[in-house]
mmCIF file of C-alpha atoms and ligand atoms in Angstrom:
data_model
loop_
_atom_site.group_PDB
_atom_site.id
_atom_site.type_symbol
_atom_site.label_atom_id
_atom_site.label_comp_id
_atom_site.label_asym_id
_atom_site.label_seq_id
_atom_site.Cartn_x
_atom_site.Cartn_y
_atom_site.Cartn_z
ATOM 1 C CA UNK F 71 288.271 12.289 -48.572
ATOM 2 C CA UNK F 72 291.735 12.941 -47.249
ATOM 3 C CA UNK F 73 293.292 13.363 -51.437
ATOM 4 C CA UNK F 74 290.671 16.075 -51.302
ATOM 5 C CA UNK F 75 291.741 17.709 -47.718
ATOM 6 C CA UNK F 76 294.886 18.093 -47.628
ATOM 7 C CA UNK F 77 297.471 19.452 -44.872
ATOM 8 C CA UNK F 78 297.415 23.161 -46.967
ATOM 9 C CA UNK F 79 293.301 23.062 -46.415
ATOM 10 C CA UNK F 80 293.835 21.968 -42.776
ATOM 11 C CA UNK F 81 296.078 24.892 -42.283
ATOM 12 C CA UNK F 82 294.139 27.512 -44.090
ATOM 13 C CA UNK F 83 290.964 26.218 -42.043
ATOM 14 C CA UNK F 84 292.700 26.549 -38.471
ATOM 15 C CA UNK F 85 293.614 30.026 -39.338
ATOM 16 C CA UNK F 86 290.191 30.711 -40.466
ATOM 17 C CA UNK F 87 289.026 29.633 -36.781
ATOM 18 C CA UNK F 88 291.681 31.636 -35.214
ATOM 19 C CA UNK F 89 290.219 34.858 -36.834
ATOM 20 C CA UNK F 90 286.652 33.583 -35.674
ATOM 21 C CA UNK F 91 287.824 33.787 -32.570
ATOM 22 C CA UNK F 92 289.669 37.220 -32.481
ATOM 23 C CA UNK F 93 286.295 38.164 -34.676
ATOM 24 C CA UNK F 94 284.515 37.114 -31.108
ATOM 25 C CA UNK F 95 282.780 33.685 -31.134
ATOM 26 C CA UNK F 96 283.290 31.621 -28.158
ATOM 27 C CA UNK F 97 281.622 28.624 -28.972
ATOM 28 C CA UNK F 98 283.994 25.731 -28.912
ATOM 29 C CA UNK F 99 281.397 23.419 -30.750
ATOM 30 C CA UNK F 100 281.294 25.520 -33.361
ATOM 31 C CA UNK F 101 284.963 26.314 -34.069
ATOM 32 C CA UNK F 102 285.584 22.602 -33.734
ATOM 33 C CA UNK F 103 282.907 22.130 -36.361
ATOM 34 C CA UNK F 104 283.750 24.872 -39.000
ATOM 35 C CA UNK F 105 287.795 23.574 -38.422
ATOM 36 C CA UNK F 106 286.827 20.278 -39.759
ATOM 37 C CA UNK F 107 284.249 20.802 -42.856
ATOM 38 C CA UNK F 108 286.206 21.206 -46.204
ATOM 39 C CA UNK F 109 284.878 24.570 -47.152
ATOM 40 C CA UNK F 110 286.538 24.245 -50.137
ATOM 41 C CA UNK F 111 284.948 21.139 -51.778
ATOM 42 C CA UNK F 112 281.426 23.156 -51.204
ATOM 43 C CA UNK F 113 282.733 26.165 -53.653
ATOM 44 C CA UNK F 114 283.052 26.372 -57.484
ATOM 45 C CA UNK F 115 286.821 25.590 -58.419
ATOM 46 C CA UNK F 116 287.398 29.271 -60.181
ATOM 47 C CA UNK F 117 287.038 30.156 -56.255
ATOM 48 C CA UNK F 118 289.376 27.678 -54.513
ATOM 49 C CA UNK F 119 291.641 30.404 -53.304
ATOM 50 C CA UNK F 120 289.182 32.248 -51.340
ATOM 51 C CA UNK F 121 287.280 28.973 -49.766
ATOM 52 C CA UNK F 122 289.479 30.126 -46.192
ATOM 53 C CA UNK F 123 288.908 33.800 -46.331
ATOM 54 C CA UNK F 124 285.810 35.344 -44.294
ATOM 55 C CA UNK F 125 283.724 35.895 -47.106
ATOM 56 C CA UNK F 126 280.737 34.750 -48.800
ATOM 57 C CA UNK F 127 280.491 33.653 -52.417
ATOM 58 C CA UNK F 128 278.830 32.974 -55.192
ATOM 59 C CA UNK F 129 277.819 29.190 -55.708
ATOM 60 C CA UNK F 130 275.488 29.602 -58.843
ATOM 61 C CA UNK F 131 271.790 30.208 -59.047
ATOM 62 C CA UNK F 132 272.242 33.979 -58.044
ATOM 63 C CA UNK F 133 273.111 32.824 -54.660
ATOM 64 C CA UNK F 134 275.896 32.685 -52.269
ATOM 65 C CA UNK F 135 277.526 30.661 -49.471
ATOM 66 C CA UNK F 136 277.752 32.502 -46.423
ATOM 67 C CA UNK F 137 280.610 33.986 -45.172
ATOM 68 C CA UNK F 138 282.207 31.733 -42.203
ATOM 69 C CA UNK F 139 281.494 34.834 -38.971
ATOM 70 C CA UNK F 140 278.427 34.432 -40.018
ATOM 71 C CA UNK F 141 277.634 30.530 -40.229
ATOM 72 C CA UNK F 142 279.622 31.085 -36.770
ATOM 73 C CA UNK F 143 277.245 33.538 -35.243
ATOM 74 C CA UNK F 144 274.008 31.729 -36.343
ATOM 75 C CA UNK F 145 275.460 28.326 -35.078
ATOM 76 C CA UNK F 146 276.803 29.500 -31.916
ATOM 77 C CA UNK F 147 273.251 31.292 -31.856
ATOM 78 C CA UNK F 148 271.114 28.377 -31.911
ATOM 79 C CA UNK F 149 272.993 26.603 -29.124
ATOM 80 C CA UNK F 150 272.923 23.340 -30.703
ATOM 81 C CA UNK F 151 272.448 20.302 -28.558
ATOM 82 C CA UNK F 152 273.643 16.830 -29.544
ATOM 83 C CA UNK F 153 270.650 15.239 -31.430
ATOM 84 C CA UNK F 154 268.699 18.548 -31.914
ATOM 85 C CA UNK F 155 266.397 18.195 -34.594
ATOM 86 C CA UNK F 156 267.253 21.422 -36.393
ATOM 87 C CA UNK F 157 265.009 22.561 -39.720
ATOM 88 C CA UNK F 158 266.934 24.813 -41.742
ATOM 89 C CA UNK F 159 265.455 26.896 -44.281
ATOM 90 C CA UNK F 160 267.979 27.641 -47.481
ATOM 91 C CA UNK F 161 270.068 24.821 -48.143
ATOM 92 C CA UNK F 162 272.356 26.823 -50.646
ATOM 93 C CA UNK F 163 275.909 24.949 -50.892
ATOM 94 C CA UNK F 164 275.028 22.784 -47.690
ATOM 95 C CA UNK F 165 277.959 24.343 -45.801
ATOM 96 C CA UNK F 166 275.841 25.503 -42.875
ATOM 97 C CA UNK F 167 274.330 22.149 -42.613
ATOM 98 C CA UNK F 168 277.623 20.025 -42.869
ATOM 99 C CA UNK F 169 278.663 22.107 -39.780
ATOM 100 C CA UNK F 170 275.430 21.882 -37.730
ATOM 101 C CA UNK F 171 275.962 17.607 -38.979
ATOM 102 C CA UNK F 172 279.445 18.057 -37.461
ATOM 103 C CA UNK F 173 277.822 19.397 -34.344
ATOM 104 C CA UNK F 174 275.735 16.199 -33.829
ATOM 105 C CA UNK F 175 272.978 17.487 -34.926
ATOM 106 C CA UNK F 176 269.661 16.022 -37.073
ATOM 107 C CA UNK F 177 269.548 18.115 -40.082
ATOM 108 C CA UNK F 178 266.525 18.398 -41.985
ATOM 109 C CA UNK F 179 266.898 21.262 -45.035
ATOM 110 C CA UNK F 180 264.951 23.090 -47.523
ATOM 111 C CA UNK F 181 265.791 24.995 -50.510
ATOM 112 C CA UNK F 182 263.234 26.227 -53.102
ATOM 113 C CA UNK F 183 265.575 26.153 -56.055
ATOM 114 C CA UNK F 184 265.246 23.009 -57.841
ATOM 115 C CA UNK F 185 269.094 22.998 -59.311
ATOM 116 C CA UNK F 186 271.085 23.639 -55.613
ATOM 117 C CA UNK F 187 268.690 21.033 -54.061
ATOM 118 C CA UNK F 188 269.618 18.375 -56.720
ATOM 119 C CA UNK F 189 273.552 19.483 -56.055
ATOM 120 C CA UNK F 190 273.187 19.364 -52.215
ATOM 121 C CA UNK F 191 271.931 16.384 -52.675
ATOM 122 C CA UNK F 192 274.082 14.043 -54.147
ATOM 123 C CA UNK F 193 277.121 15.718 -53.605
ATOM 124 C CA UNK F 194 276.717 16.418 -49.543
ATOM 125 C CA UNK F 195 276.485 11.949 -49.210
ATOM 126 C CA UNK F 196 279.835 11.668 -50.940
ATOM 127 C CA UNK F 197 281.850 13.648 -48.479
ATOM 128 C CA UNK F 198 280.319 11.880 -45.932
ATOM 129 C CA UNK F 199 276.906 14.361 -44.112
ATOM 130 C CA UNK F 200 273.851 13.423 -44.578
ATOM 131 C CA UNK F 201 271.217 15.815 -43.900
ATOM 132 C CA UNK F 202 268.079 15.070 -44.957
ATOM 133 C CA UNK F 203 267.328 17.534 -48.018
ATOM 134 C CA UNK F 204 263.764 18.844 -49.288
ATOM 135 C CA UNK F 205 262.633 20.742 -52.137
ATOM 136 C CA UNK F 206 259.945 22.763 -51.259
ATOM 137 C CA UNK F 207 259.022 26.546 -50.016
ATOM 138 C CA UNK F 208 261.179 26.747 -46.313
ATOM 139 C CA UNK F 209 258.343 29.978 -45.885
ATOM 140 C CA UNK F 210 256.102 27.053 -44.852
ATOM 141 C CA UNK F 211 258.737 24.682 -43.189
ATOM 142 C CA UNK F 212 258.096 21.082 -43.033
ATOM 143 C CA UNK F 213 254.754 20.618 -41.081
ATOM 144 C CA UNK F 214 254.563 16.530 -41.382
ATOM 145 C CA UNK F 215 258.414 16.619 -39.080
ATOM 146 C CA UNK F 216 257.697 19.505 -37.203
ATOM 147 C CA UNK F 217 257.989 20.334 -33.846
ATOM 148 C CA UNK F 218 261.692 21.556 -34.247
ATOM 149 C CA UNK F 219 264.651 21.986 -31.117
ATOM 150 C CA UNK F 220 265.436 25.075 -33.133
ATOM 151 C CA UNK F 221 265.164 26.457 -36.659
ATOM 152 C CA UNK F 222 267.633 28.353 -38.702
ATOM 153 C CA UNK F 223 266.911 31.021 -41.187
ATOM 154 C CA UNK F 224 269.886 31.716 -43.936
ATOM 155 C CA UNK F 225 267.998 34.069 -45.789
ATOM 156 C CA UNK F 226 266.603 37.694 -45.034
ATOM 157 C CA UNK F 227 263.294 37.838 -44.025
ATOM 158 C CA UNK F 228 260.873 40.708 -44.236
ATOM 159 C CA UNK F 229 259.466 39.037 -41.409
ATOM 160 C CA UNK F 230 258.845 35.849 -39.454
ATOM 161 C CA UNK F 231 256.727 33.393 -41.232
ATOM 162 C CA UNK F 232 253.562 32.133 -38.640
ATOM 163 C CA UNK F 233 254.311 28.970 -40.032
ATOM 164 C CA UNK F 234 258.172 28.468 -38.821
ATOM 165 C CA UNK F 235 257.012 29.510 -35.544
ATOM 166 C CA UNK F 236 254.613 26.960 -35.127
ATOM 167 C CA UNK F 237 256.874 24.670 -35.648
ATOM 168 C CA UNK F 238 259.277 25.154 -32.857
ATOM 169 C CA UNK F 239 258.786 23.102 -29.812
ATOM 170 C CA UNK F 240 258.316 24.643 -26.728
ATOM 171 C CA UNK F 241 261.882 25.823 -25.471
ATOM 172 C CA UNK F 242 263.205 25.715 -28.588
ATOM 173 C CA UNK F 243 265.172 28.379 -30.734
ATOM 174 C CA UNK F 244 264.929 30.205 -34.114
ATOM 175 C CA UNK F 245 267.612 32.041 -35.591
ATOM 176 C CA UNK F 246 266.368 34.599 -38.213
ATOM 177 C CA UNK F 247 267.607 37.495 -40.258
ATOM 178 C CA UNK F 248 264.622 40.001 -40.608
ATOM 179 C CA UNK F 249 264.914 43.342 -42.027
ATOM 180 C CA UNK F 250 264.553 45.240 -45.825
ATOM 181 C CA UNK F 251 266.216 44.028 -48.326
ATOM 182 C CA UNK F 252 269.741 45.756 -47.863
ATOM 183 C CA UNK F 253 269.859 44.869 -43.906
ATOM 184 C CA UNK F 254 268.449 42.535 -41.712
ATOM 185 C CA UNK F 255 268.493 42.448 -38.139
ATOM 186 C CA UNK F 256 269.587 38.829 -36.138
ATOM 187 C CA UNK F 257 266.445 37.896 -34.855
ATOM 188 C CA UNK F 258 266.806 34.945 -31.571
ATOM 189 C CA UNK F 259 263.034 33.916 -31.326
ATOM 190 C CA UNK F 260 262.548 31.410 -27.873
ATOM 191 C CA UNK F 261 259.348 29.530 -27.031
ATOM 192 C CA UNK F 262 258.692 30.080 -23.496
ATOM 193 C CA UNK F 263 255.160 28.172 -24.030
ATOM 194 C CA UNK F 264 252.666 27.203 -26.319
ATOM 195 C CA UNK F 265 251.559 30.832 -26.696
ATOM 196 C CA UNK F 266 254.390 33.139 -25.549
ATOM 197 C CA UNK F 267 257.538 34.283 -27.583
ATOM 198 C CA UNK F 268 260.794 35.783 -26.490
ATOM 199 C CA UNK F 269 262.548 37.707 -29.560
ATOM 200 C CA UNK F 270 266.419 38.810 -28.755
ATOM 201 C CA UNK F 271 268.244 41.330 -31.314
ATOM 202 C CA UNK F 272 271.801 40.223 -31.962
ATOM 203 C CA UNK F 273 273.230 43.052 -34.767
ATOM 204 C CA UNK F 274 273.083 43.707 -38.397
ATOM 205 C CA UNK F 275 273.572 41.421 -41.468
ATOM 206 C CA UNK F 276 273.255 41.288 -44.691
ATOM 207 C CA UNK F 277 271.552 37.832 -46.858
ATOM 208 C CA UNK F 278 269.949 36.939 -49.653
ATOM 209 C CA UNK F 279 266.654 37.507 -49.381
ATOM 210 C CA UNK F 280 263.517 35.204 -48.340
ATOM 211 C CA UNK F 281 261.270 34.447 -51.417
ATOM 212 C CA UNK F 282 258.226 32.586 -51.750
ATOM 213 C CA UNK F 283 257.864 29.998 -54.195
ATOM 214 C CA UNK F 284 259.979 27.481 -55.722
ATOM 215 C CA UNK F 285 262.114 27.230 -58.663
ATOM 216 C CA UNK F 286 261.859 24.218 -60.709
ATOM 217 C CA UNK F 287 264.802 24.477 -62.869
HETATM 218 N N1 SAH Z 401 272.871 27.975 -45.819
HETATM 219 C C1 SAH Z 401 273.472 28.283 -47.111
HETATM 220 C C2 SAH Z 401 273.357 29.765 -47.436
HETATM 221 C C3 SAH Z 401 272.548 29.903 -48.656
HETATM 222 S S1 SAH Z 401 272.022 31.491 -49.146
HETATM 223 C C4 SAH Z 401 274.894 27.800 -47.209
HETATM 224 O O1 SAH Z 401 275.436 27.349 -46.199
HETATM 225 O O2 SAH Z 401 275.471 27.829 -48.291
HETATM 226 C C5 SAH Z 401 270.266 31.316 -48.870
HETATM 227 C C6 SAH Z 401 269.553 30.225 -49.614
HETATM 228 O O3 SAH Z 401 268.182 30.318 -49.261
HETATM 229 C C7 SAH Z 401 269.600 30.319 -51.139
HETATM 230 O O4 SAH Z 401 270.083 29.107 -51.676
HETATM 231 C C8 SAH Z 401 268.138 30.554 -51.525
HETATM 232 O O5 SAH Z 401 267.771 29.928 -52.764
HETATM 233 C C9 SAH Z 401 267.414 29.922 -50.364
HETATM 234 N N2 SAH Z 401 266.039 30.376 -50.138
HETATM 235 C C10 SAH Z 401 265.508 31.630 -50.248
HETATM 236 N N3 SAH Z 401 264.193 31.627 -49.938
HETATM 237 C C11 SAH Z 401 263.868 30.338 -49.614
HETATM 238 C C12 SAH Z 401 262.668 29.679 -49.216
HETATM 239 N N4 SAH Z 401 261.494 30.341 -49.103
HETATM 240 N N5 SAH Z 401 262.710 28.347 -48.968
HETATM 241 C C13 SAH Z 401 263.876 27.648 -49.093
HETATM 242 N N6 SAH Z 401 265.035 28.207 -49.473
HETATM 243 C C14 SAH Z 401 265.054 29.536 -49.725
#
């Protein structure tokens, strides 16, 4: 991997941390794990330049990879454990997964669009993560592996689907985005027992939204 990571991308990626950190997140796991994924292997070449900056783009399929602060903020959300089985729900690039994987983490990830699964899923192996990938509706999760440590959302929900929270295991975590369409709110949902939620608000967002179905194509 190294001919594909150089010293330039090494540099660019510390100084994306350093503004993570002046941006507010604390979470050493997480810097540690965004300064060592290759960002820039995960974007379209046209956007090479702008893999380092805080930003999201656009990685085909009308959809985007999310901006860095907030990959950081959902990450350092979740408080991920070594060996946490996390479910998350919109695969997209697999950038949020490879830094969950870097975390120590047990990935499992869904996408409902048939042509960024089949990317995520071939290309993720050669640089060396291996989540395991799904195509499928994450509205619905992955009942036949559930119960979850946590469960991350990277898409805006209009609100929380029944089915994710079902499949959290008591004490566990789900980070969620839930608002309209132009906003959603960071939604920290904890399962103090088999019945009983907690929900924390952590500040406003903006993602792609939620959507039921797949995409075959
Ligand atoms: N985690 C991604 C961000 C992707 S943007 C990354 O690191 O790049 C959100 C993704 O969620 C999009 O790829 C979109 O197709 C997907 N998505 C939207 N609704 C979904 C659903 N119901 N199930 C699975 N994926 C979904």
């Amino acid at each position: 991997m190294t001919e594909y990571d150089n010293l330039r991308h090494q540099g660019l990626r510390k100084r994306l941390v350093d503004g993570l950190k002046i941006k507010g997140i604390r979470d050493e796991n997480v810097l540690a794990a965004i300064g060592k994924v290759p960002r820039h292997l995960f974007m379209e070449s046209s956007f090479l330049n702008f893999a380092y900056k805080d930003q999201a783009f656009p990685i085909g399929a009308g959809q985007t990879i999310s901006q860095p602060y907030t990959v950081a903020v959902q990450s350092s959300l979740l408080q991920v454990e070594k060996n946490d089985k996390i479910l998350e729900v919109g695969t997209g690039s697999g950038y949020q997964a490879a830094v969950l994987l870097e975390m120590s983490a047990k990935v499992l990830t869904i996408e409902r669009q048939k042509e960024l699964f089949q990317k995520v899923q071939s290309f993720l192996p050669e640089i060396g993560y291996h989540p395991v990938c799904f195509f499928g509706d994450g509205y619905e999760g992955l009942p036949a592996f559930a119960p979850f440590d946590k469960i991350l959302v990277t898409a805006g929900a209009t609100s929380v689907p029944p089915a994710l929270k079902e499949q959290l295991k008591v004490g566990g975590r789900m980070v969620i985005p839930v608002g309209k369409e132009n906003r959603q709110e960071m939604m920290v949902i904890i399962r103090i027992s088999e019945k009983e939620f907690k929900t924390e608000k952590h500040g406003g967002f903006v993602f792609v939204p939620l959507l039921k179905g797949t995409v075959n194509f």
